[in-house]
Amino acid sequence: SQQGEEDPQALSIQEGENATMNCSYKTSINNLQWYRQNSGRGLVHLILIRSNEREKHSGRLRVTLDTSKKSSSLLITASRAADTASYFCATVPYNNNDMRFGAGTRLTVKP
Amino acid sequence: DTGVSQDPRHKITKRGQNVTFRCDPISEHNRLYWYRQTLGQGPEFLTYFQNEAQLEKSRLLSDRFSAERPKGSFSTLEIQRTEQGDSAMYLCASSLESQGTYGYTFGSGTRLTVV
């Protein structure tokens, strides 16, 4: 079963704009991770945020985590056409060691 | 080390046939995971190994599915008596640390089409 749900399901923006994707989950977590997947390819790990962290940055990526609301957001600043991909949040629960994914947000960045 | 390798990249099989996929993880990673992904959906967890021990199996892994990691290195996923509903991308991932402290490294996947 899938753990997280991303919102929106699809997002289309112009190059240079910021893209924000949200993720909600159901159970207590050890950490939450964001992955990117280009069409028909494997997933690429972007960033991991632990349950005791509230915000994390990596290059043009900014991730926030609100454990009280069981939600996270991924912000991509100054988007590029190459950012076009599907983005998934994934959670690692405290009681399990496997990672569960949401259905993803499909981001299209128009040049 | 070139990352996680999966073989084959594509497999077309007739319904009722058996298929086997192989995954070679990053050599120093002790954990190996199998996921299944259908079009427009996120990956669904199937099973994972720590070294050679299979520690968890999803309810999605019916009796027709079996996974092995005999020496704690590469892994195989076999599907017996394939059905059209088995058509999907099968993804393998590996990691070094338990609890997902570090991100998983995924292979490019094996796309299975059952006709």
GROMACS .gro file of N, CA, C and O in nm, chain A residues 1-2 30-31 33 35 37 40-45 48 50 88 92-104 106, chain B residues 9 31 33 35 37 40-45 48 56 58-60 89 91 98-104 106-109 111:
model
  240
    1SER      N    1   0.085  -0.118   0.000
    1SER     CA    2   0.000   0.000   0.000
    1SER      C    3   0.089   0.123   0.000
    1SER      O    4   0.202   0.120   0.047
    2GLN      N    5   0.037   0.234  -0.057
    2GLN     CA    6   0.115   0.354  -0.064
    2GLN      C    7   0.089   0.439   0.058
    2GLN      O    8  -0.020   0.443   0.113
   30ASN      N    9   1.027   0.792   1.037
   30ASN     CA   10   1.167   0.813   1.074
   30ASN      C   11   1.223   0.927   0.990
   30ASN      O   12   1.295   1.014   1.040
   31ASN      N   13   1.194   0.922   0.860
   31ASN     CA   14   1.237   1.030   0.771
   31ASN      C   15   1.148   1.032   0.647
   31ASN      O   16   1.071   0.938   0.624
   33GLN      N   17   1.166   1.134   0.222
   33GLN     CA   18   1.260   1.158   0.113
   33GLN      C   19   1.184   1.199  -0.013
   33GLN      O   20   1.068   1.162  -0.031
   35TYR      N   21   1.213   1.201  -0.440
   35TYR     CA   22   1.280   1.141  -0.554
   35TYR      C   23   1.226   1.203  -0.682
   35TYR      O   24   1.111   1.247  -0.688
   37GLN      N   25   1.183   1.120  -1.108
   37GLN     CA   26   1.184   1.015  -1.207
   37GLN      C   27   1.155   1.074  -1.344
   37GLN      O   28   1.048   1.131  -1.364
   40GLY      N   29   0.998   0.680  -1.784
   40GLY     CA   30   1.048   0.546  -1.816
   40GLY      C   31   1.182   0.510  -1.755
   40GLY      O   32   1.242   0.409  -1.793
   41ARG      N   33   1.229   0.589  -1.660
   41ARG     CA   34   1.359   0.561  -1.600
   41ARG      C   35   1.346   0.531  -1.452
   41ARG      O   36   1.238   0.536  -1.394
   42GLY      N   37   1.459   0.499  -1.388
   42GLY     CA   38   1.459   0.476  -1.244
   42GLY      C   39   1.448   0.606  -1.167
   42GLY      O   40   1.451   0.714  -1.224
   43LEU      N   41   1.436   0.593  -1.037
   43LEU     CA   42   1.422   0.710  -0.951
   43LEU      C   43   1.557   0.760  -0.902
   43LEU      O   44   1.648   0.682  -0.877
   44VAL      N   45   1.567   0.889  -0.889
   44VAL     CA   46   1.689   0.953  -0.841
   44VAL      C   47   1.660   1.021  -0.708
   44VAL      O   48   1.566   1.100  -0.697
   45HIS      N   49   1.739   0.989  -0.608
   45HIS     CA   50   1.722   1.049  -0.476
   45HIS      C   51   1.761   1.196  -0.479
   45HIS      O   52   1.868   1.233  -0.529
   48LEU      N   53   1.674   1.407   0.169
   48LEU     CA   54   1.616   1.335   0.283
   48LEU      C   55   1.604   1.432   0.399
   48LEU      O   56   1.698   1.507   0.428
   50ARG      N   57   1.491   1.435   0.811
   50ARG     CA   58   1.460   1.349   0.925
   50ARG      C   59   1.341   1.406   1.003
   50ARG      O   60   1.310   1.525   0.995
   88PHE      N   61   0.832   1.229  -0.646
   88PHE     CA   62   0.766   1.142  -0.548
   88PHE      C   63   0.819   1.170  -0.408
   88PHE      O   64   0.940   1.187  -0.390
   92VAL      N   65   0.976   0.661   0.542
   92VAL     CA   66   1.026   0.544   0.613
   92VAL      C   67   0.965   0.548   0.752
   92VAL      O   68   0.999   0.635   0.833
   93PRO      N   69   0.872   0.458   0.782
   93PRO     CA   70   0.806   0.459   0.913
   93PRO      C   71   0.901   0.414   1.024
   93PRO      O   72   1.001   0.348   0.997
   94TYR      N   73   0.868   0.448   1.148
   94TYR     CA   74   0.950   0.405   1.260
   94TYR      C   75   0.950   0.255   1.277
   94TYR      O   76   1.050   0.195   1.312
   95ASN      N   77   0.838   0.192   1.256
   95ASN     CA   78   0.826   0.049   1.289
   95ASN      C   79   0.865  -0.042   1.173
   95ASN      O   80   0.868  -0.164   1.190
   96ASN      N   81   0.890   0.012   1.059
   96ASN     CA   82   0.928  -0.069   0.944
   96ASN      C   83   1.057  -0.015   0.886
   96ASN      O   84   1.096   0.098   0.911
   97ASN      N   85   1.121  -0.094   0.809
   97ASN     CA   86   1.245  -0.051   0.749
   97ASN      C   87   1.234  -0.025   0.601
   97ASN      O   88   1.331   0.008   0.536
   98ASP      N   89   1.113  -0.045   0.544
   98ASP     CA   90   1.099  -0.024   0.400
   98ASP      C   91   1.037   0.113   0.376
   98ASP      O   92   0.980   0.175   0.464
   99MET      N   93   1.052   0.161   0.256
   99MET     CA   94   1.008   0.294   0.218
   99MET      C   95   0.884   0.285   0.130
   99MET      O   96   0.879   0.201   0.042
  100ARG      N   97   0.788   0.372   0.156
  100ARG     CA   98   0.662   0.371   0.080
  100ARG      C   99   0.648   0.504   0.007
  100ARG      O  100   0.674   0.611   0.063
  101PHE      N  101   0.601   0.494  -0.118
  101PHE     CA  102   0.592   0.611  -0.205
  101PHE      C  103   0.449   0.658  -0.222
  101PHE      O  104   0.355   0.580  -0.212
  102GLY      N  105   0.435   0.786  -0.255
  102GLY     CA  106   0.309   0.839  -0.300
  102GLY      C  107   0.295   0.821  -0.450
  102GLY      O  108   0.380   0.761  -0.516
  103ALA      N  109   0.186   0.876  -0.504
  103ALA     CA  110   0.157   0.860  -0.647
  103ALA      C  111   0.232   0.959  -0.734
  103ALA      O  112   0.236   0.946  -0.855
  104GLY      N  113   0.290   1.063  -0.673
  104GLY     CA  114   0.375   1.153  -0.749
  104GLY      C  115   0.307   1.276  -0.804
  104GLY      O  116   0.184   1.281  -0.819
  106ARG      N  117   0.347   1.520  -1.140
  106ARG     CA  118   0.411   1.531  -1.271
  106ARG      C  119   0.434   1.679  -1.301
  106ARG      O  120   0.339   1.755  -1.320
  120ARG      N  121   1.640  -0.500  -1.951
  120ARG     CA  122   1.572  -0.370  -1.944
  120ARG      C  123   1.425  -0.384  -1.984
  120ARG      O  124   1.339  -0.316  -1.929
  142ARG      N  125   2.144  -0.369   0.194
  142ARG     CA  126   2.000  -0.382   0.176
  142ARG      C  127   1.963  -0.375   0.029
  142ARG      O  128   2.020  -0.296  -0.047
  144TYR      N  129   1.606  -0.388  -0.231
  144TYR     CA  130   1.460  -0.374  -0.233
  144TYR      C  131   1.407  -0.399  -0.374
  144TYR      O  132   1.471  -0.364  -0.473
  146TYR      N  133   1.058  -0.312  -0.601
  146TYR     CA  134   0.933  -0.236  -0.611
  146TYR      C  135   0.872  -0.266  -0.747
  146TYR      O  136   0.940  -0.301  -0.843
  148GLN      N  137   0.607  -0.077  -1.033
  148GLN     CA  138   0.546   0.051  -1.066
  148GLN      C  139   0.464   0.038  -1.193
  148GLN      O  140   0.514  -0.008  -1.296
  151GLY      N  141   0.175   0.586  -1.429
  151GLY     CA  142   0.108   0.693  -1.358
  151GLY      C  143   0.100   0.677  -1.209
  151GLY      O  144   0.039   0.760  -1.141
  152GLN      N  145   0.161   0.572  -1.156
  152GLN     CA  146   0.157   0.547  -1.012
  152GLN      C  147   0.297   0.551  -0.953
  152GLN      O  148   0.397   0.544  -1.024
  153GLY      N  149   0.302   0.564  -0.822
  153GLY     CA  150   0.430   0.556  -0.755
  153GLY      C  151   0.472   0.411  -0.737
  153GLY      O  152   0.390   0.319  -0.750
  154PRO      N  153   0.598   0.388  -0.707
  154PRO     CA  154   0.644   0.251  -0.685
  154PRO      C  155   0.574   0.187  -0.564
  154PRO      O  156   0.553   0.254  -0.462
  155GLU      N  157   0.541   0.060  -0.578
  155GLU     CA  158   0.480  -0.016  -0.469
  155GLU      C  159   0.582  -0.116  -0.416
  155GLU      O  160   0.641  -0.192  -0.492
  156PHE      N  161   0.595  -0.118  -0.287
  156PHE     CA  162   0.692  -0.205  -0.223
  156PHE      C  163   0.654  -0.351  -0.241
  156PHE      O  164   0.539  -0.391  -0.222
  159TYR      N  165   1.211  -0.682   0.063
  159TYR     CA  166   1.348  -0.637   0.078
  159TYR      C  167   1.432  -0.740   0.152
  159TYR      O  168   1.382  -0.825   0.225
  167GLU      N  169   1.105  -0.882   0.475
  167GLU     CA  170   0.965  -0.843   0.465
  167GLU      C  171   0.915  -0.866   0.324
  167GLU      O  172   0.987  -0.846   0.226
  169SER      N  173   0.558  -0.788   0.085
  169SER     CA  174   0.429  -0.723   0.074
  169SER      C  175   0.321  -0.827   0.040
  169SER      O  176   0.349  -0.932  -0.018
  170ARG      N  177   0.197  -0.791   0.074
  170ARG     CA  178   0.085  -0.876   0.033
  170ARG      C  179   0.071  -0.879  -0.119
  170ARG      O  180   0.006  -0.967  -0.175
  171LEU      N  181   0.132  -0.781  -0.186
  171LEU     CA  182   0.130  -0.781  -0.333
  171LEU      C  183   0.208  -0.899  -0.389
  171LEU      O  184   0.185  -0.941  -0.503
  200MET      N  185   0.666  -0.193  -1.448
  200MET     CA  186   0.809  -0.173  -1.436
  200MET      C  187   0.850  -0.229  -1.300
  200MET      O  188   0.789  -0.197  -1.198
  202LEU      N  189   1.134  -0.237  -1.028
  202LEU     CA  190   1.249  -0.156  -0.987
  202LEU      C  191   1.322  -0.221  -0.871
  202LEU      O  192   1.260  -0.272  -0.778
  209SER      N  193   2.028   0.083   0.748
  209SER     CA  194   1.889   0.051   0.778
  209SER      C  195   1.814   0.178   0.813
  209SER      O  196   1.873   0.283   0.833
  210GLN      N  197   1.684   0.170   0.821
  210GLN     CA  198   1.597   0.283   0.853
  210GLN      C  199   1.602   0.390   0.746
  210GLN      O  200   1.556   0.501   0.768
  211GLY      N  201   1.657   0.356   0.632
  211GLY     CA  202   1.657   0.453   0.523
  211GLY      C  203   1.727   0.582   0.559
  211GLY      O  204   1.689   0.689   0.513
  212THR      N  205   1.829   0.573   0.643
  212THR     CA  206   1.899   0.694   0.685
  212THR      C  207   1.962   0.765   0.567
  212THR      O  208   1.974   0.886   0.564
  213TYR      N  209   2.002   0.684   0.471
  213TYR     CA  210   2.052   0.739   0.347
  213TYR      C  211   1.953   0.703   0.237
  213TYR      O  212   1.881   0.606   0.247
  214GLY      N  213   1.954   0.781   0.132
  214GLY     CA  214   1.862   0.754   0.023
  214GLY      C  215   1.891   0.623  -0.045
  214GLY      O  216   2.001   0.570  -0.037
  215TYR      N  217   1.791   0.571  -0.110
  215TYR     CA  218   1.808   0.449  -0.187
  215TYR      C  219   1.867   0.484  -0.324
  215TYR      O  220   1.837   0.590  -0.379
  217PHE      N  221   1.842   0.358  -0.701
  217PHE     CA  222   1.757   0.274  -0.785
  217PHE      C  223   1.827   0.237  -0.915
  217PHE      O  224   1.907   0.315  -0.969
  218GLY      N  225   1.793   0.119  -0.965
  218GLY     CA  226   1.830   0.082  -1.100
  218GLY      C  227   1.732   0.142  -1.199
  218GLY      O  228   1.634   0.207  -1.160
  219SER      N  229   1.756   0.120  -1.326
  219SER     CA  230   1.671   0.175  -1.432
  219SER      C  231   1.544   0.094  -1.453
  219SER      O  232   1.456   0.137  -1.526
  220GLY      N  233   1.537  -0.023  -1.390
  220GLY     CA  234   1.415  -0.101  -1.395
  220GLY      C  235   1.411  -0.202  -1.509
  220GLY      O  236   1.485  -0.193  -1.606
  222ARG      N  237   1.116  -0.343  -1.756
  222ARG     CA  238   0.976  -0.326  -1.798
  222ARG      C  239   0.924  -0.458  -1.850
  222ARG      O  240   0.975  -0.511  -1.948
   0.00000   0.00000   0.00000
